[in-house]
Coordinates of C-alpha atoms in Angstrom, one line a residue:
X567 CA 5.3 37.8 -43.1
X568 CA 6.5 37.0 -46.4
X569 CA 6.3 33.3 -48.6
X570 CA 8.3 31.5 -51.1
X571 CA 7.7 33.3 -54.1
X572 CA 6.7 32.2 -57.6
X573 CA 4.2 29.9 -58.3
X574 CA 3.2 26.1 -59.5
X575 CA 6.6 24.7 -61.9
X576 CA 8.3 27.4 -62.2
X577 CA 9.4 28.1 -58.3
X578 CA 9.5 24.0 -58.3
X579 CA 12.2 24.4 -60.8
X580 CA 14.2 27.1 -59.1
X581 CA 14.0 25.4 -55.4
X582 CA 15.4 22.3 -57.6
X583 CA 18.1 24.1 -59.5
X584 CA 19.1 25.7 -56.3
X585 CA 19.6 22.7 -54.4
X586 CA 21.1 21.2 -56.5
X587 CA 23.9 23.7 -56.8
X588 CA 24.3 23.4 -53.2
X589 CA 24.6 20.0 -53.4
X590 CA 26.8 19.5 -56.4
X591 CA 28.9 22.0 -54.8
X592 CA 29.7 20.6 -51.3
X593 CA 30.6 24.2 -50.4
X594 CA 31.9 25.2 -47.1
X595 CA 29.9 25.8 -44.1
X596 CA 27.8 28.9 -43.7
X597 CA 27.3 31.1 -40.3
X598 CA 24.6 33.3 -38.7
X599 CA 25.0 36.4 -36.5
X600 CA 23.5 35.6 -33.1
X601 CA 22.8 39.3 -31.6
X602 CA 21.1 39.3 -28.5
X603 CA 19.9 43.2 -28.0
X604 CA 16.4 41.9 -27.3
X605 CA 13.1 42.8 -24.8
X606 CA 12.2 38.9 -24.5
X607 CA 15.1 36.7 -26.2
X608 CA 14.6 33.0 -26.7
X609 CA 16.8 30.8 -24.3
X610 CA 20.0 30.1 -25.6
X611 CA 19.1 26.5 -25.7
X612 CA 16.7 26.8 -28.2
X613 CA 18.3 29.5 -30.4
X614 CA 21.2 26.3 -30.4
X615 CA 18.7 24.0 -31.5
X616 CA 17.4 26.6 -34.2
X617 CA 21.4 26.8 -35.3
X618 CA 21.9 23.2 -35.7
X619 CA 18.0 22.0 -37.4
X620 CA 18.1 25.0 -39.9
X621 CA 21.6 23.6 -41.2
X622 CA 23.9 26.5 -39.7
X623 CA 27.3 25.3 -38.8
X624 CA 28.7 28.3 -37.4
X625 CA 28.1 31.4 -35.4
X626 CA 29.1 34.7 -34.6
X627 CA 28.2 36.4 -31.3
X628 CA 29.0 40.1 -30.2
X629 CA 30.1 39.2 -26.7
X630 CA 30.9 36.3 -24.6
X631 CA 27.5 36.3 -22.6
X632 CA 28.1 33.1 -20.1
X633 CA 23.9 31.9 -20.6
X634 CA 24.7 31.9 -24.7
X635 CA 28.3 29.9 -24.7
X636 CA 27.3 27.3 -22.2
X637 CA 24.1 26.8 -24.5
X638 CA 27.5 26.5 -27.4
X639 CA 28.9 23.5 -25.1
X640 CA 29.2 20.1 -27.4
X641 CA 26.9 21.7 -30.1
X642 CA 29.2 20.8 -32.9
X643 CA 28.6 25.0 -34.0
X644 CA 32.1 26.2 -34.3
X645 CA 32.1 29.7 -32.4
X646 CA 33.5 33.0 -33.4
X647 CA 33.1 35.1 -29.8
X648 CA 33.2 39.3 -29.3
X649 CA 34.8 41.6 -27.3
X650 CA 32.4 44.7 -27.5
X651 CA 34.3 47.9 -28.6
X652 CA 33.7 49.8 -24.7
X653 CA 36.2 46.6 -23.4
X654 CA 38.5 47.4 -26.5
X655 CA 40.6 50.4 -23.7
X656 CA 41.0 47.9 -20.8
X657 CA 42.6 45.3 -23.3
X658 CA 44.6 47.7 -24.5
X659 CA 45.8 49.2 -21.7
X660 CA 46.3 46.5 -19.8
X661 CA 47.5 42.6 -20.5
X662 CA 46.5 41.2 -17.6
X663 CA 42.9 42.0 -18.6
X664 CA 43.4 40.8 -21.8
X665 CA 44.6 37.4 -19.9
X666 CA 41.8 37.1 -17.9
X667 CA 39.4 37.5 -20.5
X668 CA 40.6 35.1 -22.8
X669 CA 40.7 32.4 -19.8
X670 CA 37.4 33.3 -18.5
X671 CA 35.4 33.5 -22.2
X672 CA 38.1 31.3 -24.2
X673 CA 40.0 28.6 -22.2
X674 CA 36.9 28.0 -19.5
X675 CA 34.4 27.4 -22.9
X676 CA 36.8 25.5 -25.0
X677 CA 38.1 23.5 -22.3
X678 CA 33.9 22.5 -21.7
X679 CA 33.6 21.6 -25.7
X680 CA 32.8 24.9 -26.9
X681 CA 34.4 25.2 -30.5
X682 CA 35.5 28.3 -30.8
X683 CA 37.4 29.5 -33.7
X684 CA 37.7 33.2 -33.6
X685 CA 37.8 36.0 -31.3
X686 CA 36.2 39.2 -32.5
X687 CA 38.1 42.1 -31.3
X688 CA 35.6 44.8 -31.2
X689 CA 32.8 45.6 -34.2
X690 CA 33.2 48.1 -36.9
X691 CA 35.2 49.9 -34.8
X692 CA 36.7 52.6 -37.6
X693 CA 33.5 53.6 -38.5
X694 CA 33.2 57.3 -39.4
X695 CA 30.6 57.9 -37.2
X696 CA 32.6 56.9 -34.3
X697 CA 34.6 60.2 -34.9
X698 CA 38.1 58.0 -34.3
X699 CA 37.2 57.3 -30.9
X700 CA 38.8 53.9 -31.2
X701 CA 41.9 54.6 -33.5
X702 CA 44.2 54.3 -30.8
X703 CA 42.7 50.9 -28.8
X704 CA 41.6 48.7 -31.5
X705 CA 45.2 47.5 -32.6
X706 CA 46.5 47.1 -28.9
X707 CA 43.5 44.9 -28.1
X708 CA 44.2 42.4 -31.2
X709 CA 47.9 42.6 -30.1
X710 CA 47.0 42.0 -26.7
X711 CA 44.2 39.3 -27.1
X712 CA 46.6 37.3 -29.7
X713 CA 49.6 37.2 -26.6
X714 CA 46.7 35.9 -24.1
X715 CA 45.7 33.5 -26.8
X716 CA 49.4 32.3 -27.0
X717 CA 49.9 32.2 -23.0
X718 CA 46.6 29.9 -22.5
X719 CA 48.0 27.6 -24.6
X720 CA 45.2 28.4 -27.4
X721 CA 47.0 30.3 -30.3
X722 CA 47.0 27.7 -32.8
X723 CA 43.6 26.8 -32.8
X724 CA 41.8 30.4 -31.9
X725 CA 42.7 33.1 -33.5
X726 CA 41.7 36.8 -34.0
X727 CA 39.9 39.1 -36.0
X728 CA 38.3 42.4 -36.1
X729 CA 35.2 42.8 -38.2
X730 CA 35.1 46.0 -40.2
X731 CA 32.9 47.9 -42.3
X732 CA 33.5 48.3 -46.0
X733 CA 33.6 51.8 -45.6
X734 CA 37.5 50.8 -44.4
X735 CA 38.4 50.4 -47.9
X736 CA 37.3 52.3 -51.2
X737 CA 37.9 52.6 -54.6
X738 CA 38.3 56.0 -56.3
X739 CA 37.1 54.9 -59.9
X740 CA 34.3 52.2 -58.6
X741 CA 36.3 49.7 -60.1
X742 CA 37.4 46.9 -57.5
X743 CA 41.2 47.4 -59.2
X744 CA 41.3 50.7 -58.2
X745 CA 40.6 49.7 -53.8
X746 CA 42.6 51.0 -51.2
X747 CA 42.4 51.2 -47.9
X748 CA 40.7 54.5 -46.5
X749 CA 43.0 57.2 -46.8
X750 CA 43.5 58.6 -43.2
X751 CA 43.8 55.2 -41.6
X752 CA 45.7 53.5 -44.3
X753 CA 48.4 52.7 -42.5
X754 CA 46.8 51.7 -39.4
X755 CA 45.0 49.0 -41.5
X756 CA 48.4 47.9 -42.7
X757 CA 49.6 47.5 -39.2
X758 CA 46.5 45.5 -38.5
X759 CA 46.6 43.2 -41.8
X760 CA 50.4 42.6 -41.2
X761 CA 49.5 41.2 -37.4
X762 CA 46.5 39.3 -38.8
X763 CA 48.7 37.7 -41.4
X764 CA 51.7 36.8 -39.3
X765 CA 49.0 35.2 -36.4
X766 CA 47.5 33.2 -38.4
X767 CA 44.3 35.2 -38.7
X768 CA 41.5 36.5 -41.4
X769 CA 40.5 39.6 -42.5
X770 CA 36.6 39.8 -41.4
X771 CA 34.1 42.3 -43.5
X772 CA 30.9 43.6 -42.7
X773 CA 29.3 43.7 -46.5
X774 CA 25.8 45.6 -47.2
X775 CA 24.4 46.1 -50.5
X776 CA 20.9 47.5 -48.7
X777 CA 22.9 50.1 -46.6
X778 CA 23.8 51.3 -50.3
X779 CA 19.9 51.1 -51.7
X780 CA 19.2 52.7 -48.5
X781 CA 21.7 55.8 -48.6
X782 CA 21.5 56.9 -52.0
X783 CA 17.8 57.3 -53.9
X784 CA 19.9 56.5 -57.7
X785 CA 21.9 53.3 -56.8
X786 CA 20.7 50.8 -58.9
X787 CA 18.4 48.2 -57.2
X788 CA 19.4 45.2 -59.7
X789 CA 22.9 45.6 -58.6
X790 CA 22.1 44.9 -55.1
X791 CA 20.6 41.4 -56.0
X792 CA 22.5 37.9 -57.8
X793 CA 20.4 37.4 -61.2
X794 CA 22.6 39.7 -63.3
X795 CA 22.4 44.2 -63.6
X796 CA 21.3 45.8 -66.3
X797 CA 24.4 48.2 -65.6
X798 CA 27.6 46.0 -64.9
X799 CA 31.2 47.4 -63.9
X800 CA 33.3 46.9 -66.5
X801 CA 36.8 46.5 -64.5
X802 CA 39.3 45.1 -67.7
X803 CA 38.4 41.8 -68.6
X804 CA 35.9 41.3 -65.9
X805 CA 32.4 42.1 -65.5
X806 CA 31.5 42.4 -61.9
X807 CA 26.9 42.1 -62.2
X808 CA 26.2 42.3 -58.7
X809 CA 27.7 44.6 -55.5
X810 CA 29.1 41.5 -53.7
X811 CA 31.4 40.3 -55.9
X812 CA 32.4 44.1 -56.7
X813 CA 33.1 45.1 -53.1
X814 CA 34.4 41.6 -52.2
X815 CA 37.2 42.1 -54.5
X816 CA 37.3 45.6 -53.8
X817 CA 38.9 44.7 -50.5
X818 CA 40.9 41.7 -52.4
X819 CA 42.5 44.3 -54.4
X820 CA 43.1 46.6 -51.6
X821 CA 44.9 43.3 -49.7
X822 CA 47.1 42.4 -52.8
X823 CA 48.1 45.6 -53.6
X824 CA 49.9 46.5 -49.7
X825 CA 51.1 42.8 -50.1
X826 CA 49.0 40.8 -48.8
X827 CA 47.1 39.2 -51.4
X828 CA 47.2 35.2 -49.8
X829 CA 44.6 37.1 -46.3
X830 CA 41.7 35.2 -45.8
X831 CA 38.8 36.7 -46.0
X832 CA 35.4 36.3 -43.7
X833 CA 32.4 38.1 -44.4
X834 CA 31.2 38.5 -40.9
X835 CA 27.6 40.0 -41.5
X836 CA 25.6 39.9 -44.8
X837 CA 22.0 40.1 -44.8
X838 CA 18.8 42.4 -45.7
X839 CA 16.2 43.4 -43.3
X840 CA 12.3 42.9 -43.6
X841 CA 10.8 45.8 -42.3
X842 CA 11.3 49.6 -41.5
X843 CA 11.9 51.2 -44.7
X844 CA 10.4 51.3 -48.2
X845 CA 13.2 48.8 -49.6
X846 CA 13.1 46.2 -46.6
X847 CA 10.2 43.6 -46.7
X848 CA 10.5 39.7 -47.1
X849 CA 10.1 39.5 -50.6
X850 CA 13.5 41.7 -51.4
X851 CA 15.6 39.7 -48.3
X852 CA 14.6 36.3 -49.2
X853 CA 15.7 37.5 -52.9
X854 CA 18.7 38.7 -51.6
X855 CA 19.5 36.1 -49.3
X856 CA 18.5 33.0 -51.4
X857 CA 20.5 34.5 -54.0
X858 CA 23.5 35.0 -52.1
X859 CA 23.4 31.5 -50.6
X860 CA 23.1 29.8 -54.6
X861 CA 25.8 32.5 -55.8
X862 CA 28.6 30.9 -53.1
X863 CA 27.2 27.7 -53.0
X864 CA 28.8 27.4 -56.9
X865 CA 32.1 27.3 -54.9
X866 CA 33.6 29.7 -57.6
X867 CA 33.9 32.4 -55.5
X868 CA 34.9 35.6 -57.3
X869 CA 36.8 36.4 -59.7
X870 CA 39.9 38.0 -57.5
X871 CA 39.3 35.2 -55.4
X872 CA 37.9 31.8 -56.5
X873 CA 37.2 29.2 -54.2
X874 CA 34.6 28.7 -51.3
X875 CA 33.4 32.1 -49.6
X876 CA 33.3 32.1 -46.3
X877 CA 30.2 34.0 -44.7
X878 CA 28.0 35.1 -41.9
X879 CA 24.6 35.4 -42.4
X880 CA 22.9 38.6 -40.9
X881 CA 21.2 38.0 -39.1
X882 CA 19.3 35.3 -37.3
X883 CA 16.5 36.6 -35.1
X884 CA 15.0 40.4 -35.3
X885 CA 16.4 42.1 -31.7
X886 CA 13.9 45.1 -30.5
X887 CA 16.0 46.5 -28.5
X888 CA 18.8 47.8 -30.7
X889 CA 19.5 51.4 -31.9
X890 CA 17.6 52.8 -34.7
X891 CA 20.1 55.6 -35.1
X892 CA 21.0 54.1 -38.9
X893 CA 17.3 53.5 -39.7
X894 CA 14.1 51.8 -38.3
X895 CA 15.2 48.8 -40.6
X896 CA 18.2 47.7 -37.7
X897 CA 15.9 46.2 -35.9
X898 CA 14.6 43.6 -38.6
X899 CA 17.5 41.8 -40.1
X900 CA 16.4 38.5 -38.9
X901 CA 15.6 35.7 -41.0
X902 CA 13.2 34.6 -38.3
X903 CA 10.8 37.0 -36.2
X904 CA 11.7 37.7 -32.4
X905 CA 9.9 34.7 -31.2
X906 CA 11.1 32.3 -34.2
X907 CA 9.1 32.2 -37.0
X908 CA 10.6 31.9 -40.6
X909 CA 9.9 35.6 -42.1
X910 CA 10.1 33.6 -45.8
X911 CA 11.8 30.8 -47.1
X912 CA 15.6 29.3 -48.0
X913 CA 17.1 27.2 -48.8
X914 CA 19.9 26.4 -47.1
X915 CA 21.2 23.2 -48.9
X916 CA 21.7 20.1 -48.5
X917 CA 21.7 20.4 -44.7
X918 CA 18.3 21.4 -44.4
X919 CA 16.2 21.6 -48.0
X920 CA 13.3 21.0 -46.7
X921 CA 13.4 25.2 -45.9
X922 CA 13.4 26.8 -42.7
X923 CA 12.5 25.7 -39.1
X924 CA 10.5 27.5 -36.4
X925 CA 12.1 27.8 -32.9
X926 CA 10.3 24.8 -30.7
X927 CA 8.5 25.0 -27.8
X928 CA 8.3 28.7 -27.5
X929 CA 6.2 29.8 -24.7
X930 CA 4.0 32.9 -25.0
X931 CA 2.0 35.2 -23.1
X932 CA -2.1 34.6 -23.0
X933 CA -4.1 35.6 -26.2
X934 CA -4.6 39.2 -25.1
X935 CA -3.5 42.3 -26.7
X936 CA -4.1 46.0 -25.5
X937 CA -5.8 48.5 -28.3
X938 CA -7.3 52.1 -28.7
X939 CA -10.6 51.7 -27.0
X940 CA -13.4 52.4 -29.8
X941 CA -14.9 54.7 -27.8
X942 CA -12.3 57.3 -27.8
X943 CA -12.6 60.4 -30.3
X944 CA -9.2 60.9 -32.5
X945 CA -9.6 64.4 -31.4
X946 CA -8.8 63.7 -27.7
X947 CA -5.5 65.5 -26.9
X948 CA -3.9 62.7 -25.2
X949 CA -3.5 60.7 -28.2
X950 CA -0.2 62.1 -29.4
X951 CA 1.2 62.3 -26.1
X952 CA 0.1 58.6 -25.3
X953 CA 1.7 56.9 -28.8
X954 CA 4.9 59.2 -28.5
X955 CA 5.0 58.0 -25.1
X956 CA 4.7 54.0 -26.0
X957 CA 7.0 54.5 -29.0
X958 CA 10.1 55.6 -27.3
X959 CA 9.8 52.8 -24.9
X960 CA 9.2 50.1 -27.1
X961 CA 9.1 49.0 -30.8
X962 CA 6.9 51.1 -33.7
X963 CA 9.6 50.7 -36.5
X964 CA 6.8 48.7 -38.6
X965 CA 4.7 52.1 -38.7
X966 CA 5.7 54.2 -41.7
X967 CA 5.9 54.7 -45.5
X968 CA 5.7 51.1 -47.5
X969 CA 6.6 48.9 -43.9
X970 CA 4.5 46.3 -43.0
X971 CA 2.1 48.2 -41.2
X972 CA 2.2 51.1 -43.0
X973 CA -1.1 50.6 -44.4
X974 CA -3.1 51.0 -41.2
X975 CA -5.2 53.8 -40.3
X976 CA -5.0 56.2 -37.2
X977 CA -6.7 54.1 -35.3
X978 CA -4.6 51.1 -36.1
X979 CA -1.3 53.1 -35.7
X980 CA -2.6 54.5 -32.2
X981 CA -3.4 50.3 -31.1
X982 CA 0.2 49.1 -32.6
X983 CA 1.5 51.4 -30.3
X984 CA -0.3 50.5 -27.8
X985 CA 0.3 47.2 -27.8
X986 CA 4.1 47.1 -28.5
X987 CA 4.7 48.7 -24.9
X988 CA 2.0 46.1 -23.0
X989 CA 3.9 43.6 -24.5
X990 CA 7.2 45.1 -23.7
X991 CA 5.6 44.9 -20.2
X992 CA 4.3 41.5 -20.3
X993 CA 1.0 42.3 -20.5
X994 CA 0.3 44.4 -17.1
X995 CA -2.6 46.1 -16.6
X996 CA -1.4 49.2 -15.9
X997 CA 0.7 49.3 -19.3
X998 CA -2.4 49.2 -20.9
X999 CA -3.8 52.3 -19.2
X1000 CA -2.8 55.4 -21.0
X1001 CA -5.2 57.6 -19.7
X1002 CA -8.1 55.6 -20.1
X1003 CA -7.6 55.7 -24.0
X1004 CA -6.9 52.0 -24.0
X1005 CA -8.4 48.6 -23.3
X1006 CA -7.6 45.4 -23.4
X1007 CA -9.3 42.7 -25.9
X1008 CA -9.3 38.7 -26.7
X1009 CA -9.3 39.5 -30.6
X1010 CA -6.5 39.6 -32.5
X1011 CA -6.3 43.1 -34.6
X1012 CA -3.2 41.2 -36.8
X1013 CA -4.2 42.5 -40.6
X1014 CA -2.3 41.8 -43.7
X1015 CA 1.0 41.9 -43.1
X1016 CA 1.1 43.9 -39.7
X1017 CA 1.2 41.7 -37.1
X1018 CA 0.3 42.6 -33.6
X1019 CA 2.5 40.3 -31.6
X1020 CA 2.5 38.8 -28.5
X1021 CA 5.6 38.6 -26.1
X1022 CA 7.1 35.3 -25.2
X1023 CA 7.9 34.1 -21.8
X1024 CA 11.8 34.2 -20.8
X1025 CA 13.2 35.0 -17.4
X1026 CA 15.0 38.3 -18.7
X1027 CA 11.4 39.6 -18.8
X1028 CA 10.8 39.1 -15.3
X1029 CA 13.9 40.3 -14.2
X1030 CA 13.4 43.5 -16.3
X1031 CA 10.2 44.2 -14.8
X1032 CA 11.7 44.1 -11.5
X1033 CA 14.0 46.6 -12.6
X1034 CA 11.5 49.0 -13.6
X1035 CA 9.4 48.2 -10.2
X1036 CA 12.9 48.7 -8.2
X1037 CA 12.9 51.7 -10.0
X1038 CA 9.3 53.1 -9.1
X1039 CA 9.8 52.1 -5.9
X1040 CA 13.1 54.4 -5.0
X1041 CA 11.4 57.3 -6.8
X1042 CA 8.6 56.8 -4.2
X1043 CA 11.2 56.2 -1.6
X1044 CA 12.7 59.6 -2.7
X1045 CA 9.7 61.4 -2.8
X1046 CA 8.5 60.2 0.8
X1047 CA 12.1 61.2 2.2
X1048 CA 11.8 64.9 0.7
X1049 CA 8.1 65.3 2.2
X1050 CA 9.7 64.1 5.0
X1051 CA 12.8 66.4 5.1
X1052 CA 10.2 69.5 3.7
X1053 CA 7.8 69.2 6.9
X1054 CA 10.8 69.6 9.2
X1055 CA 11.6 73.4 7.8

């Protein structure tokens, strides 16, 4: 989608400054976010191999999915597992569930050579828009997972955390010595900090200068990125030039001032995605990201908390299938597209300078793809239907204002969609039917920067498809019965 950008000497000179920051620096390892709400994922084994050649040394995951840890096994990756927030009630409620967890996603894994590090006890679970519907589980689980930890044997060398959004802490005057915890769960988050501390355990942050560009039209855009903001916050005798470091310490401040000041801190997802919205494209993430990655790599961390910042890269590979309730733009945080492919460029230090790696030996789907047959008038009234139809069954979040294929006409819209649900369906026939409006052609209608993909082969897709044919095949089942059941009255 996107390339290195800059030209000739000068880019030269800043790929060579920045490595050499990374490797003058020697600076801690860095982590991707390995989410898996995807149509056609890659195997685990290859998304492992991806890890290890793009120089990631650590992962996070969202859940414990057996297919992805045993991938994990003797990988070197050290491991930081999730317990999605609809378990956080049963290990709440109940510490035999809690047990079993931990020895079936924990001690099984890490007895095989899985690293793991951390346990993530649910994800952004105090978010506002959850309307408090996990207030009263959240701690329980931590407390709960921490005593299975102990029991297996394991609490020394895994320990938990529970990755929040910044909107758990805030500051009333913008200035990161003014940070508190939120209000109406400040205590709560006390409670949570003082277990976290006396286990062992780090404080872990979700941290999103886009979500800010995104929600509010008059946020200045310099302050989102690393070379320095043309308006600064002035907090004493410290200039904070960029949001990180600002909200970073934010939560520093918050941590010192309820007395906890020594917390470690892990920022669990960082990132900025390339597509969906006016403000996400390649250019502005590999900005963002390449900046970040040279901004820690100096090892000076910030200024409430110098030293080596420990950090998550969001995320690694774009997921299709995950909710666009926030914005079209959650489903294109990757660094690399669904199938792989490096969206732009980074440097990643020492461990990989040479840039990014493609996924190997991905498999794809023949060279077809299904498009608005010329023939058909843009008057026909099954159009709208037919697109509306496709787009709420697979992906269209790169059609719209400033995305990536934003620029096409009706006619290329109508084909996009088109062609995101027969790929969905691994190119059958019939999901290229539509009323006879389609057809299926041998030439690639890729343009500029909208790519019409193709679907990869994985096993999930067969299995899905047989879901949706077990599915056709009851409703038929059910229709036959009532015909049958109609012609006895």
């Amino acid at each position: 989608m996107g390339s290195w950008p800059g030209h000739g000497a000068a880019a030269a000179a800043v790929a060579l400054v920045s490595w050499l920051c990374f490797a003058a620096a020697g600076v801690g390892a860095i982590g991707a976010n390995w989410g898996t709400q995807a149509s056609h994922p890659l195997s685990p084994d290859t998304v492992v191999r991806m890890l290890k050649e793009n120089g990631f040394q650590k992962v996070k995951l969202f859940d414990a999915e057996e297919g992805t840890m045993s991938a994990l096994k003797k990988s070197g990756l050290e491991v930081m597992v999730g317990i999605p927030n609809d378990l956080l009630y049963t290990m709440a409620t109940s510490m035999k569930s809690a047990e079993k967890w931990v020895k079936k996603n924990v001690s099984n894994f890490h007895n095989d050579g899985v690293n793991i590090r951390y346990v993530a006890v649910g994800n952004e679970p105090f978010l506002e828009t959850y309307n408090g519907s996990f207030l009263q589980t959240t701690f329980p689980a931590i407390r709960n997972i921490q005593g299975a930890l102990i029991k297996a044997g394991l609490g020394n060398q895994v320990k938990v955390t529970c990755p929040l959004n910044a909107d758990v802490y805030q500051s009333s005057t913008s200035r990161p010595s003014d940070g508190d915890f939120r209000t109406d769960i400040h205590d709560l988050m006390i409670t949570i900090v003082k277990f976290l501390s006396d286990n062992g355990g780090a404080f872990t942050v979700n941290i999103y200068p886009f979500i800010s560009l995104y929600s509010d039209p008059n946020f200045p855009v310099d302050y989102a990125f690393f070379e320095g903001a043309s308006s600064p916050i002035v907090d004493g005798s410290t200039t904070y030039t960029n949001m990180f470091d600002a909200n970073y310490d934010t939560l520093a401040w918050a941590l010192k001032k309820n007395g906890f000041g020594n917390l470690p801190i892990i920022v669990g997802e960082i990132g900025w995605p390339t597509d969906g919205d006016m403000n996400a494209n390649a250019q502005l993430a590999q900005r963002f990201n390449q900046g970040f990655l040279t901004h820690i790599a100096t090892g000076r961390g910030t200024p409430m908390r110098p030293g080596p910042v420990d950090a998550y890269l969001f995320s690694l590979i774009d997921e299709d299938e995950k909710s666009i309730q926030p914005g079209n733009f959650e489903r294109h945080w990757g660094i690399f597209t669904y199938d792989g492919l490096p969206k732009y460029q980074l440097n990643m230090g020492a461990a990989n300078s040479h840039g990014l790696v493609r996924a190997r030996d991905v498999k794809y789907l023949e060279q077809k793809w299904c498009v608005l047959k010329p023939t058909v008038s843009l008057n026909d009234q099954k159009i709208a239907d037919s697109v509306s139809y496709a787009c709420s069954r697979a992906d269209c979040t790169s059609l719209g204002y400033k995305t990536s294929c934003g620029f096409l006409d009706i006619r290329g819209n109508v084909s996009y969609a088109f062609n995101s649900f027969y790929q969905k369906n691994d190119q059958d026939d019939v999901a290229c039917g539509f009323n006879n409006l389609a057809t299926i052609t041998g030439q690639d209608p890729t343009t500029g920067s909208c790519r019409f993909g193709i679907m990869i082969e994985v096993d999930s897709a067969f299995s899905w498809k047989l879901q949706q044919l077990r599915s056709d095949f009851l409703l038929m089942l059910l229709l036959v019965i009532l015909q049958l059941c109609l012609s006895f009255l």
